[in-house]
Short mmCIF file of N, CA and C in Angstrom, two decimals:
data_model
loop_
_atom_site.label_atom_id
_atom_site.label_comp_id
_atom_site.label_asym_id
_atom_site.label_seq_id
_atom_site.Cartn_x
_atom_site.Cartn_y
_atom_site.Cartn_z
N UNK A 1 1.01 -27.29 22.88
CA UNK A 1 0.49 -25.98 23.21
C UNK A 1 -0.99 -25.94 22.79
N UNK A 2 -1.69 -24.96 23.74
CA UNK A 2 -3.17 -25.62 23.03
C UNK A 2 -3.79 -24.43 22.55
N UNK A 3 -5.06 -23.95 21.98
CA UNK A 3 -4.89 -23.19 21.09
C UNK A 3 -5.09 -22.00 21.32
N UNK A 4 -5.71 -21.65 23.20
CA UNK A 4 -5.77 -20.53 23.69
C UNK A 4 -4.59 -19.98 23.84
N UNK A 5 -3.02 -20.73 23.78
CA UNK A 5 -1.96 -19.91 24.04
C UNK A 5 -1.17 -19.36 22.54
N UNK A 6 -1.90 -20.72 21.91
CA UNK A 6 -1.27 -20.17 20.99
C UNK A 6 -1.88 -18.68 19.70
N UNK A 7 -3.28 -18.38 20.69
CA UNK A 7 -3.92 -17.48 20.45
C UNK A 7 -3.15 -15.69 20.41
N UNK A 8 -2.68 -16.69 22.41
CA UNK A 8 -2.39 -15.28 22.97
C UNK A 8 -0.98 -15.14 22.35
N UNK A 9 -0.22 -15.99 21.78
CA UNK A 9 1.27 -15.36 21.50
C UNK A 9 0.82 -14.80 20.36
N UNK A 10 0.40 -15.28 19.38
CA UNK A 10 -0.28 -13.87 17.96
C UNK A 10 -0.98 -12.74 18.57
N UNK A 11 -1.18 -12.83 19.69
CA UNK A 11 -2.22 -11.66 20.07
C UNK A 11 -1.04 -10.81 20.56
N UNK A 12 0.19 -11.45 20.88
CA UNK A 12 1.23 -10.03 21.47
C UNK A 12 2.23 -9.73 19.86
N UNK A 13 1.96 -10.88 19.44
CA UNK A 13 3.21 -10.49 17.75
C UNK A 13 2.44 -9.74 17.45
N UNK A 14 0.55 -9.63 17.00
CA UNK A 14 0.35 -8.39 16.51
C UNK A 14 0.28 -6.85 17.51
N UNK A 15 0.28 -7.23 18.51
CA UNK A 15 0.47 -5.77 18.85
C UNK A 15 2.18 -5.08 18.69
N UNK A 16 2.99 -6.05 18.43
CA UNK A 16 4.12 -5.77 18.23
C UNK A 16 4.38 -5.33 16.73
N UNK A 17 3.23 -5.96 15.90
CA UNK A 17 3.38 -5.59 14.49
C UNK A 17 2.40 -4.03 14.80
N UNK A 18 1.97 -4.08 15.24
CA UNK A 18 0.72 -2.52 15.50
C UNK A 18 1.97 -1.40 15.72
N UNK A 19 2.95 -1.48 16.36
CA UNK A 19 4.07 -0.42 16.61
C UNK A 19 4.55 -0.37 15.71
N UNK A 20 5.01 -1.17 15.30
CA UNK A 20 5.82 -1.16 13.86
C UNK A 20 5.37 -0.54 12.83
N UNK A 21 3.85 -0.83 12.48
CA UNK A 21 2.94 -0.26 11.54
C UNK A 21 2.87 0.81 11.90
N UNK A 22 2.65 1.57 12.90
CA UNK A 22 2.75 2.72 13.44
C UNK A 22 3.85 3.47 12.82
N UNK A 23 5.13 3.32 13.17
CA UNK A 23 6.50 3.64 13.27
C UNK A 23 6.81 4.35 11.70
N UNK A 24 6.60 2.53 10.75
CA UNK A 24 6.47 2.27 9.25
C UNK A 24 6.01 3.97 8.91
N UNK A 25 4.75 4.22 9.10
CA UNK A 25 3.70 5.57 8.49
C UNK A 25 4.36 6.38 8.79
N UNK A 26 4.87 6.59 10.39
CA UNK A 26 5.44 8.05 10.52
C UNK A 26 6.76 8.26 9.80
N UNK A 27 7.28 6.89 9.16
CA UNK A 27 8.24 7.42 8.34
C UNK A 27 8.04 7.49 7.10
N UNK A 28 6.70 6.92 6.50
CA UNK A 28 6.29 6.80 5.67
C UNK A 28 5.83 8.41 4.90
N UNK A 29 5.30 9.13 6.02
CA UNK A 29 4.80 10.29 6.04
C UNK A 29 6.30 11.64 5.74
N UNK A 30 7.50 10.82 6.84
CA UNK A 30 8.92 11.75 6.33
C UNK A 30 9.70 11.96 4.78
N UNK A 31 8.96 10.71 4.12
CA UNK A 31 10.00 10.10 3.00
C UNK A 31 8.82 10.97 1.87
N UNK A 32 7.02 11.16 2.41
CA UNK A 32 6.50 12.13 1.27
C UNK A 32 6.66 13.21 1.75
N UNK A 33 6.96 14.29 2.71
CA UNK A 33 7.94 15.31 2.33
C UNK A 33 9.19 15.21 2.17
N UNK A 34 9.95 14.47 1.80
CA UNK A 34 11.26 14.46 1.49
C UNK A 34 11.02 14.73 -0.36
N UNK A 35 10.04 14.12 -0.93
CA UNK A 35 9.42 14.06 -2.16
C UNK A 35 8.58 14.91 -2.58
N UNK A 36 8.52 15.89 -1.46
CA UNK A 36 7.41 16.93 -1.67
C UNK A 36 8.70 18.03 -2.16
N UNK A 37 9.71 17.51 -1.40
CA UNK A 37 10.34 19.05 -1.34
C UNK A 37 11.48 19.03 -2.76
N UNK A 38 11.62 17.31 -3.21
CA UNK A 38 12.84 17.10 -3.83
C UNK A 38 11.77 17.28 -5.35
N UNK A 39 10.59 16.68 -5.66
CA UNK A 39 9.67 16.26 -6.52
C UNK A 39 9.84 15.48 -7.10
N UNK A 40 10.11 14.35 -6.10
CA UNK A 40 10.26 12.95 -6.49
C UNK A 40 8.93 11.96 -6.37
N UNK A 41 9.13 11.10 -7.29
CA UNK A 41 7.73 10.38 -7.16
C UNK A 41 7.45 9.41 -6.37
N UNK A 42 6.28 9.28 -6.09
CA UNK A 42 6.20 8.38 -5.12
C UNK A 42 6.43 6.46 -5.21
N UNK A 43 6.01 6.59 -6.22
CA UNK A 43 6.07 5.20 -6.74
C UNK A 43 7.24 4.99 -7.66
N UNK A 44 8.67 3.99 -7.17
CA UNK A 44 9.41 3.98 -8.08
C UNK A 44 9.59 2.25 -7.60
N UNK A 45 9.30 2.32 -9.07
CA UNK A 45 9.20 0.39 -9.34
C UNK A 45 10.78 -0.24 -9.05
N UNK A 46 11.67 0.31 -9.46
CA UNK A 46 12.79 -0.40 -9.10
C UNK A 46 13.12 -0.65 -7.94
N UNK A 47 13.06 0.64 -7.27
CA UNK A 47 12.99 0.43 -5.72
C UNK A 47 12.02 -0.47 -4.60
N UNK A 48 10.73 -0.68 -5.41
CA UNK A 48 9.89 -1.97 -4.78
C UNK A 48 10.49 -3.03 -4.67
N UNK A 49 10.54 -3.25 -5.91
CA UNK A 49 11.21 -4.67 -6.47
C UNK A 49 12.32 -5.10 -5.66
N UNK A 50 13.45 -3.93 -4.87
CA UNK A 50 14.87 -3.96 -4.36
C UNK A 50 14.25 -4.52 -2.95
N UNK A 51 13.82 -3.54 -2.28
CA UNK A 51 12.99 -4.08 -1.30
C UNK A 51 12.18 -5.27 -0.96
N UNK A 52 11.27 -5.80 -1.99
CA UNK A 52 11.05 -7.20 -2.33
C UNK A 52 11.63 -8.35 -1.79
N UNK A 53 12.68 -7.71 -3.31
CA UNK A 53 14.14 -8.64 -2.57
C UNK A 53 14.75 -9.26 -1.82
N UNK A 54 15.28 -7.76 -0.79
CA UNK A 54 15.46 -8.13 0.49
C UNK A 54 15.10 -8.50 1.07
N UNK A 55 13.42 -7.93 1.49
CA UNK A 55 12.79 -8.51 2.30
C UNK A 55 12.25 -10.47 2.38
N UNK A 56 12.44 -10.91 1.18
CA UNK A 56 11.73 -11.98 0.93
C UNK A 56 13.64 -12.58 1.30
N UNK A 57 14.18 -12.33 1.04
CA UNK A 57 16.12 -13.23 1.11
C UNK A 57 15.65 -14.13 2.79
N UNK A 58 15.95 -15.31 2.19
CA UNK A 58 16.13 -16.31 3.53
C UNK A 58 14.83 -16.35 3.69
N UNK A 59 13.56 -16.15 3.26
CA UNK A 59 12.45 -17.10 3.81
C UNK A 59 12.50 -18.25 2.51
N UNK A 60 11.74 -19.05 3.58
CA UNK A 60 11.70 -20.46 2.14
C UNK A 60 10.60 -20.20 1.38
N UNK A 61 10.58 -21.45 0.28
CA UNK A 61 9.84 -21.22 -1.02
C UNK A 61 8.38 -21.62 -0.18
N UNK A 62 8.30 -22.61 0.71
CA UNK A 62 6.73 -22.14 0.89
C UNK A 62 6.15 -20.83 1.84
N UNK A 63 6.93 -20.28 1.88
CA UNK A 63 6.44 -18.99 2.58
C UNK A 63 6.50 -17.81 1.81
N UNK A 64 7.65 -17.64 0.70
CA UNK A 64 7.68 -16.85 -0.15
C UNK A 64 6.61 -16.14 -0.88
N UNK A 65 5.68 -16.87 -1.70
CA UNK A 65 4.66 -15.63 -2.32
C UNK A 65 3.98 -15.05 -0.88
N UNK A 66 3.79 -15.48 0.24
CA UNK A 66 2.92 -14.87 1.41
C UNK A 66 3.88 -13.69 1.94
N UNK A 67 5.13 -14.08 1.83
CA UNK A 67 6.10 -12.83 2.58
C UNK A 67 5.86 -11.79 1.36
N UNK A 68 6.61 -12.61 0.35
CA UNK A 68 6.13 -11.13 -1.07
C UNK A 68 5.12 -10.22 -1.06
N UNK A 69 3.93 -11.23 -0.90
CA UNK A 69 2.07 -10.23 -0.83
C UNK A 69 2.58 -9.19 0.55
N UNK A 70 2.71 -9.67 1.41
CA UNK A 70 2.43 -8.85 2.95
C UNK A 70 3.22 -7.57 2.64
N UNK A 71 4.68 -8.10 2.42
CA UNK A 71 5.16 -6.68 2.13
C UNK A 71 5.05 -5.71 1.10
N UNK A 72 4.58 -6.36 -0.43
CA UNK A 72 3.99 -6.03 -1.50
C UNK A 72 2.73 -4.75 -1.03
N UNK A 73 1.94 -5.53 0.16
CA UNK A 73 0.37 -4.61 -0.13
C UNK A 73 1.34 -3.57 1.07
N UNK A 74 1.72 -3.78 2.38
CA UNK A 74 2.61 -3.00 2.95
C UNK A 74 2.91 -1.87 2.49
N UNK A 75 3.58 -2.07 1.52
CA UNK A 75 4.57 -0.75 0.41
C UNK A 75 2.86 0.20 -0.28
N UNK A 76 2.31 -0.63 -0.70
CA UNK A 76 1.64 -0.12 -1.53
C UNK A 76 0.54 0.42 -0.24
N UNK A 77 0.04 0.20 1.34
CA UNK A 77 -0.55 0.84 2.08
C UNK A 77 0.18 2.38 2.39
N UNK A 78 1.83 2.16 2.32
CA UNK A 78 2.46 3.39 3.04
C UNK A 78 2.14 4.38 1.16
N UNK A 79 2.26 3.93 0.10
CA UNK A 79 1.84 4.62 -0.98
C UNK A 79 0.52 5.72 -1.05
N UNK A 80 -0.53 5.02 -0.20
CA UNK A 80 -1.79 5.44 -0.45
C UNK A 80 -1.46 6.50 0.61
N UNK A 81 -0.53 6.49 1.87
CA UNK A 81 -0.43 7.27 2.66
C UNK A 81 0.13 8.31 2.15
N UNK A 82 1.05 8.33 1.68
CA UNK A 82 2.37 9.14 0.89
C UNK A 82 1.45 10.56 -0.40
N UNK A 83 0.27 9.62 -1.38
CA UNK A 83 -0.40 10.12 -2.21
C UNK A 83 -1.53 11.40 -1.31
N UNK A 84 -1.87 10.45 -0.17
CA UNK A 84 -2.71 11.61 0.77
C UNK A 84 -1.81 12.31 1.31
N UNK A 85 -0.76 12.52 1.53
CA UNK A 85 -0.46 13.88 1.79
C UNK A 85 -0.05 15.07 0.52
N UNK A 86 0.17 14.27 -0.58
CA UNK A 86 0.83 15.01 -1.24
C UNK A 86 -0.20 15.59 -2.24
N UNK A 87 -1.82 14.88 -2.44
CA UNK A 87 -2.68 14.84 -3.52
C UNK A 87 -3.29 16.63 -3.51
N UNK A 88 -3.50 17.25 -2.84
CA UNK A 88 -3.76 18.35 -2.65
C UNK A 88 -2.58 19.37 -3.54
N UNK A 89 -1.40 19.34 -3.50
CA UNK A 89 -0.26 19.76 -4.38
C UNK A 89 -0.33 19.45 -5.86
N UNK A 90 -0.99 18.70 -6.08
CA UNK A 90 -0.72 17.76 -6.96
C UNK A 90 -1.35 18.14 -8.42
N UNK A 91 -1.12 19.19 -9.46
CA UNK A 91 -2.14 19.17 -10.57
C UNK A 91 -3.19 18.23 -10.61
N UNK A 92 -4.38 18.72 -11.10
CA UNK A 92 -5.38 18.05 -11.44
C UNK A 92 -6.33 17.81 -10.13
N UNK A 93 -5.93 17.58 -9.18
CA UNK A 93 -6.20 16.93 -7.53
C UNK A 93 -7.66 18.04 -7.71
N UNK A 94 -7.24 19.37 -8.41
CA UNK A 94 -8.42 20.13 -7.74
C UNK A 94 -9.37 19.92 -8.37
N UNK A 95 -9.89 19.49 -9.17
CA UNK A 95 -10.84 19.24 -10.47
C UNK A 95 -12.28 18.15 -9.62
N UNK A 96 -11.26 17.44 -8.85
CA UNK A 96 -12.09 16.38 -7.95
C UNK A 96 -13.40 16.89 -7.23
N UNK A 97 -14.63 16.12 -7.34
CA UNK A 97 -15.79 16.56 -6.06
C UNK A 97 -15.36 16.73 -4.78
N UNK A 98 -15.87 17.71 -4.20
CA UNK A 98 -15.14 17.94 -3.18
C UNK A 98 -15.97 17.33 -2.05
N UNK A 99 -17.38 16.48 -2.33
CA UNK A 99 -18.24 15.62 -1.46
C UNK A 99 -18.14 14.69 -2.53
N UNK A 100 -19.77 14.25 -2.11
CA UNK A 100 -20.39 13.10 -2.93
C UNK A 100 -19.90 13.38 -4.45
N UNK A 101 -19.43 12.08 -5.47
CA UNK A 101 -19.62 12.71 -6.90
C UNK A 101 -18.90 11.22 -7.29
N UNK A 102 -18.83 11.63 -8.66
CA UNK A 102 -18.11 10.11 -9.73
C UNK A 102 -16.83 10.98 -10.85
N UNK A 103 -16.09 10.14 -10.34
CA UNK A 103 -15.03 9.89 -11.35
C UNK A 103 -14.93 8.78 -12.55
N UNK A 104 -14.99 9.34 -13.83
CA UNK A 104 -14.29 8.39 -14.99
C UNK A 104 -13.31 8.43 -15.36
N UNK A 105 -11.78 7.33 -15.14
CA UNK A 105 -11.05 7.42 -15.44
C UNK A 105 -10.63 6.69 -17.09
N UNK A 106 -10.00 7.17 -17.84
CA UNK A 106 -10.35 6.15 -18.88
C UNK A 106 -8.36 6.59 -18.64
N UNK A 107 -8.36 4.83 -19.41
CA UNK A 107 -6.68 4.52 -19.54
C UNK A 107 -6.52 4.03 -21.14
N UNK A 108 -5.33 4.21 -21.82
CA UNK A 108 -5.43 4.18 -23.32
C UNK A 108 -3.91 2.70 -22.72
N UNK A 109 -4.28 1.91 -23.55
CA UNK A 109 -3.57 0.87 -22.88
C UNK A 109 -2.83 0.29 -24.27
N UNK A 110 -1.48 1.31 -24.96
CA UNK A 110 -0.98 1.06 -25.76
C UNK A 110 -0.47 -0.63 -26.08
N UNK A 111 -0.31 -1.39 -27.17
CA UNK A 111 0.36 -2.72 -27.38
C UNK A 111 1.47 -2.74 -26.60
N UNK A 112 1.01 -3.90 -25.88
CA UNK A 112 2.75 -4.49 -24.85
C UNK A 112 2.23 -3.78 -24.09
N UNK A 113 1.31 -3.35 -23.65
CA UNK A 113 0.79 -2.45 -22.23
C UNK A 113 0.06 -3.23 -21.48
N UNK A 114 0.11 -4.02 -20.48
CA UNK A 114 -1.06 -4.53 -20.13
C UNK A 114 -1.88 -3.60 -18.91
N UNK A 115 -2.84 -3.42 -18.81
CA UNK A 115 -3.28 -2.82 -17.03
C UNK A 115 -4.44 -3.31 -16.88
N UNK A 116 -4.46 -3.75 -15.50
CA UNK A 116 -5.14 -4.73 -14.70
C UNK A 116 -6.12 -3.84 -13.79
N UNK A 117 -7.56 -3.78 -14.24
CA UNK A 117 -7.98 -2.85 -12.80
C UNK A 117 -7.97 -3.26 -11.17
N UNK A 118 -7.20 -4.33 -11.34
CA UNK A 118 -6.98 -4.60 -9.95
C UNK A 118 -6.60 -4.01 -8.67
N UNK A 119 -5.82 -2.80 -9.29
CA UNK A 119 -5.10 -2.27 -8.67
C UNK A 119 -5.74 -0.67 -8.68
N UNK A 120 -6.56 -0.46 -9.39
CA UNK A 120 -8.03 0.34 -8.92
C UNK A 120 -9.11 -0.22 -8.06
N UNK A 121 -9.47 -1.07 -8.39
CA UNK A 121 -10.42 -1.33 -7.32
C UNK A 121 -9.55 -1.94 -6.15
N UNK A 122 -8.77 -1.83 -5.52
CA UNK A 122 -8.24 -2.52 -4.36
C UNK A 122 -7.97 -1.10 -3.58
N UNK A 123 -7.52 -0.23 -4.21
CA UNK A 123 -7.53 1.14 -3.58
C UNK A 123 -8.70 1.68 -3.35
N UNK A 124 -9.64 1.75 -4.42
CA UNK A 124 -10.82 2.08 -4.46
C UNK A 124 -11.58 1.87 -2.90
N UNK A 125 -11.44 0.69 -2.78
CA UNK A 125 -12.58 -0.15 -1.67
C UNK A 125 -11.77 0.03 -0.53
N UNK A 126 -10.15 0.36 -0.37
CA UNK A 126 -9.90 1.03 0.69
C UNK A 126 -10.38 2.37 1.15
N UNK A 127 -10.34 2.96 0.33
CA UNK A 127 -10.99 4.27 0.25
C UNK A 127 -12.36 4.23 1.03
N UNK A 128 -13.40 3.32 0.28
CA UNK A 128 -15.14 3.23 0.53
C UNK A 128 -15.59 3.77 -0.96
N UNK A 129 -14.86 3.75 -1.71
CA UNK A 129 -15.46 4.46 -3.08
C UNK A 129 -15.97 2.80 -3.86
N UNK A 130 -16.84 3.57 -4.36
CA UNK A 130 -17.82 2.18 -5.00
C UNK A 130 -17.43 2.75 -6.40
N UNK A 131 -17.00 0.98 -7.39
CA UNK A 131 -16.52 1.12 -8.60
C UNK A 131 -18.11 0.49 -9.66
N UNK A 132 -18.61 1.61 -10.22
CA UNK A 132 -19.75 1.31 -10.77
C UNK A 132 -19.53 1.10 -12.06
N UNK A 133 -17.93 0.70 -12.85
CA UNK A 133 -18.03 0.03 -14.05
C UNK A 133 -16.95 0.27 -14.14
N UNK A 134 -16.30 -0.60 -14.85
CA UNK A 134 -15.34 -0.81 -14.88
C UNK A 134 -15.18 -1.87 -16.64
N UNK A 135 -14.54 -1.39 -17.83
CA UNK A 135 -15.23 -2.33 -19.15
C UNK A 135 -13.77 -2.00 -19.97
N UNK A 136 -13.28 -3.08 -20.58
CA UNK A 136 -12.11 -2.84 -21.46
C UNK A 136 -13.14 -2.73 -22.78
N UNK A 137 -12.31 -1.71 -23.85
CA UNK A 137 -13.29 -1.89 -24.78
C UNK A 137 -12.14 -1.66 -26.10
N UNK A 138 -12.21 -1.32 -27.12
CA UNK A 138 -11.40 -0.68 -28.51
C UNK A 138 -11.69 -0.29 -29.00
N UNK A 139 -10.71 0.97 -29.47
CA UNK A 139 -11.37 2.15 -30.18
C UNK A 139 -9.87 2.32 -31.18
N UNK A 140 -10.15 2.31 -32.53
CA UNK A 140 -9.12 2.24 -33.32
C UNK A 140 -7.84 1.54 -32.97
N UNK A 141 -8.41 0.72 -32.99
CA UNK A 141 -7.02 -0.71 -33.29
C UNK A 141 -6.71 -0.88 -31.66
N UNK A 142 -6.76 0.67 -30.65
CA UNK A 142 -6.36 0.61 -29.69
C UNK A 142 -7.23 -0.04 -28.20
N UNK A 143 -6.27 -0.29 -27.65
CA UNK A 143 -7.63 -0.69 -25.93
C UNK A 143 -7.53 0.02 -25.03
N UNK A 144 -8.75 0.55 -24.77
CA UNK A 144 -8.89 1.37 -23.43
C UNK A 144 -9.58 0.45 -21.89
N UNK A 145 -9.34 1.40 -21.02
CA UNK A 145 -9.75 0.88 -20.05
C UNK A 145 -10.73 2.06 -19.02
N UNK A 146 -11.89 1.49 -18.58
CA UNK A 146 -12.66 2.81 -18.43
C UNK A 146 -13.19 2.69 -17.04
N UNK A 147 -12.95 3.07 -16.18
CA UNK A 147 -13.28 2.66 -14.86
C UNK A 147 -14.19 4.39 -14.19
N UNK A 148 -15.18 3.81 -13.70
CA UNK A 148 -15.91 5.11 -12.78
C UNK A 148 -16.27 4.68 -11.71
N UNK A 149 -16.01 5.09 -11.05
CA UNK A 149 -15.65 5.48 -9.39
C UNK A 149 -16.39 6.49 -8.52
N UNK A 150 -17.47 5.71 -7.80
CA UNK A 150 -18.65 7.33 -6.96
C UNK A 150 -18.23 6.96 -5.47
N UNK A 151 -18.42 8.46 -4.85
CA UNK A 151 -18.07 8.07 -3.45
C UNK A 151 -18.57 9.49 -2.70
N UNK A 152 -17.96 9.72 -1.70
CA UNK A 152 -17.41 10.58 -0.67
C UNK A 152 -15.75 10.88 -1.12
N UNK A 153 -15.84 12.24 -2.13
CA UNK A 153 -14.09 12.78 -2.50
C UNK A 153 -13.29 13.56 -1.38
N UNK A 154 -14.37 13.82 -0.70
CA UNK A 154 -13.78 15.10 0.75
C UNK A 154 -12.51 14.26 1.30
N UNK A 155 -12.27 13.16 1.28
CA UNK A 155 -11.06 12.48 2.10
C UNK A 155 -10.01 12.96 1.41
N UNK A 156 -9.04 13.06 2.19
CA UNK A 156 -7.53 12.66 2.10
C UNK A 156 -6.91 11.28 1.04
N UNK A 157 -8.01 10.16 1.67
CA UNK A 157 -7.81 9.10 1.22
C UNK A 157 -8.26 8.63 -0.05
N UNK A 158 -9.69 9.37 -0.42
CA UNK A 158 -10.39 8.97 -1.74
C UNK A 158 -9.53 9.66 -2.66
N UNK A 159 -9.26 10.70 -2.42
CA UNK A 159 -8.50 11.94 -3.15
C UNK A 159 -7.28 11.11 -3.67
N UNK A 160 -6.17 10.78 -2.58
CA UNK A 160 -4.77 9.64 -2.91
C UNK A 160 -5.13 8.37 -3.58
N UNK A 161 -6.02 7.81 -3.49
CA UNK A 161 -6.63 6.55 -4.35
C UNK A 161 -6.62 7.17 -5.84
N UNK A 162 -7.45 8.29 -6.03
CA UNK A 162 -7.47 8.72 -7.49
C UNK A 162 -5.56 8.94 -8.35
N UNK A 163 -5.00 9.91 -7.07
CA UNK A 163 -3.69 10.00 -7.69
C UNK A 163 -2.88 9.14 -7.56
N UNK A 164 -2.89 7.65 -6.84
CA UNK A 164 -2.35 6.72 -7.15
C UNK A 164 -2.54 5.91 -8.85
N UNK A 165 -3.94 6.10 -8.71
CA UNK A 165 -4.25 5.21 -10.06
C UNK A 165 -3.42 6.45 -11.42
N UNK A 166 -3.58 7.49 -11.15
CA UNK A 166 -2.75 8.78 -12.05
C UNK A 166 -1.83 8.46 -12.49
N UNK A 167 -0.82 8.10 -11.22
CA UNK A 167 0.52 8.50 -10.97
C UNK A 167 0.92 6.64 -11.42
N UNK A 168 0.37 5.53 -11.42
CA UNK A 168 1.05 4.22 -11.17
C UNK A 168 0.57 3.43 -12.35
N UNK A 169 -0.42 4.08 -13.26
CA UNK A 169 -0.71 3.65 -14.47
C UNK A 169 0.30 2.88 -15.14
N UNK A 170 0.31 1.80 -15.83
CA UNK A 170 1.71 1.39 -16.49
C UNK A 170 1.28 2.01 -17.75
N UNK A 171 -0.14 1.99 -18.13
CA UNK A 171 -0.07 3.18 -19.50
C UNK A 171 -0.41 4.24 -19.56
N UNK A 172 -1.21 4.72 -20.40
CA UNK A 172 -1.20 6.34 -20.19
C UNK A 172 -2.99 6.61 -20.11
N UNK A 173 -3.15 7.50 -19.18
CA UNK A 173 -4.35 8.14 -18.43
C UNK A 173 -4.68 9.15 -19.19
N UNK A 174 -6.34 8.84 -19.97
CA UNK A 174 -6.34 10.02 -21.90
C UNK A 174 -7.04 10.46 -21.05
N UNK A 175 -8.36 10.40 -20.07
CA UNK A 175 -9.13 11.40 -19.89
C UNK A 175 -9.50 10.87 -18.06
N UNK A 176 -9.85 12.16 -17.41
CA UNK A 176 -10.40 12.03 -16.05
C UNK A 176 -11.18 12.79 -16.23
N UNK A 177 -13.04 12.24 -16.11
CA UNK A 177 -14.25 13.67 -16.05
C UNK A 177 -14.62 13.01 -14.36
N UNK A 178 -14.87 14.12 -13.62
CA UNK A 178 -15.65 14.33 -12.71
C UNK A 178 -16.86 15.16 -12.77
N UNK A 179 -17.76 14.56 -11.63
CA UNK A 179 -18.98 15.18 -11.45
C UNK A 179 -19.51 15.26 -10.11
N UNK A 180 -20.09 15.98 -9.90
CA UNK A 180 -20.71 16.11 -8.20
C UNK A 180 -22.14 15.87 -8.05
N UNK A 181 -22.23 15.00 -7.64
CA UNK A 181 -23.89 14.42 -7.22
C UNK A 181 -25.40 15.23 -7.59
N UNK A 182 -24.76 16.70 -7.41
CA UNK A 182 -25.56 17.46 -7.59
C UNK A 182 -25.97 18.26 -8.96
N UNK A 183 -24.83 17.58 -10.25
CA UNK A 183 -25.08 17.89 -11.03
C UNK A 183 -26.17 17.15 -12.40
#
């Protein structure tokens, strides 16, 4: 097969994955009012992990971490969707610039806690929000983690990026200051 065909058969699997992705959101979008109405959270780790699972059962070991990631960031794309609808409800949500402005999030990252800003800046830069520091540091015996974040807050999306990092912390979130460009 030569490599223009084998171009065009990925060129129809992804439009076949484009429906699906489609499909995925609009149910993605049913399951955060189902959570809007029950006040359930959006992110429940056991249930990733179950899904994981399944999803990865019967591929082989060299395909495995690639099936894991795809559906891994997957879950965590329909998340960022789930957080934008719900971030507006959400305590705190209103405190945010409502344009241009910077967020400091600082995280208190108790022993046996680890957190990775990886998983801030990967949302972040979906968003378009630029991460202008980001520094582990210690403050009485303890480690924090201090990340600030400037952008465009008016989205849906910058807005759910912030309450993802809120809501998915593995430790605990001591302070959020915002500011608006204009201050």
């Amino acid at each position: 097969m030569e490599l223009k065909e084998i171009r065009q058969q990925i060129d129809a699997v992804d439009g076949q994955m484009k429906e699906l992705f489609l499909k995925r959101m609009e149910l993605s979008g049913r399951v955060a009012e189902a959570k809007r109405r029950t006040g359930g959270a959006v992110y429940v780790k056991e249930r990733e992990a179950e899904v994981l699972a399944l999803r990865s059962d019967g591929v082989s070991a060299e395909l495995l971490p690639e099936c894991t990631a795809f559906f891994g960031h997957m879950m965590e794309i329909s998340r960022i969707y789930q957080y934008s609808l719900l971030a507006e409800e959400t305590e705190g949500m209103q405190k945010l610039p409502k344009s241009e402005g910077a967020v400091d999030i600082e995280i208190s990252c108790p022993s046996g806690h680890a957190v990775s800003p990886a998983l801030c800046l990967n949302a972040a830069a979906v968003a378009g929000l630029q991460e202008e520091e980001v520094a582990f540091y210690k403050k009485g015996g303890e480690q924090f983690l201090h990340v600030r974040l400037s952008g465009d807050f008016s989205s849906a999306l910058s807005r759910a990026v912030i309450l993802q990092m809120l809501q998915e912390s593995p430790a605990v979130v001591t302070t959020v200051r915002c500011s608006a460009v204009d201050e």
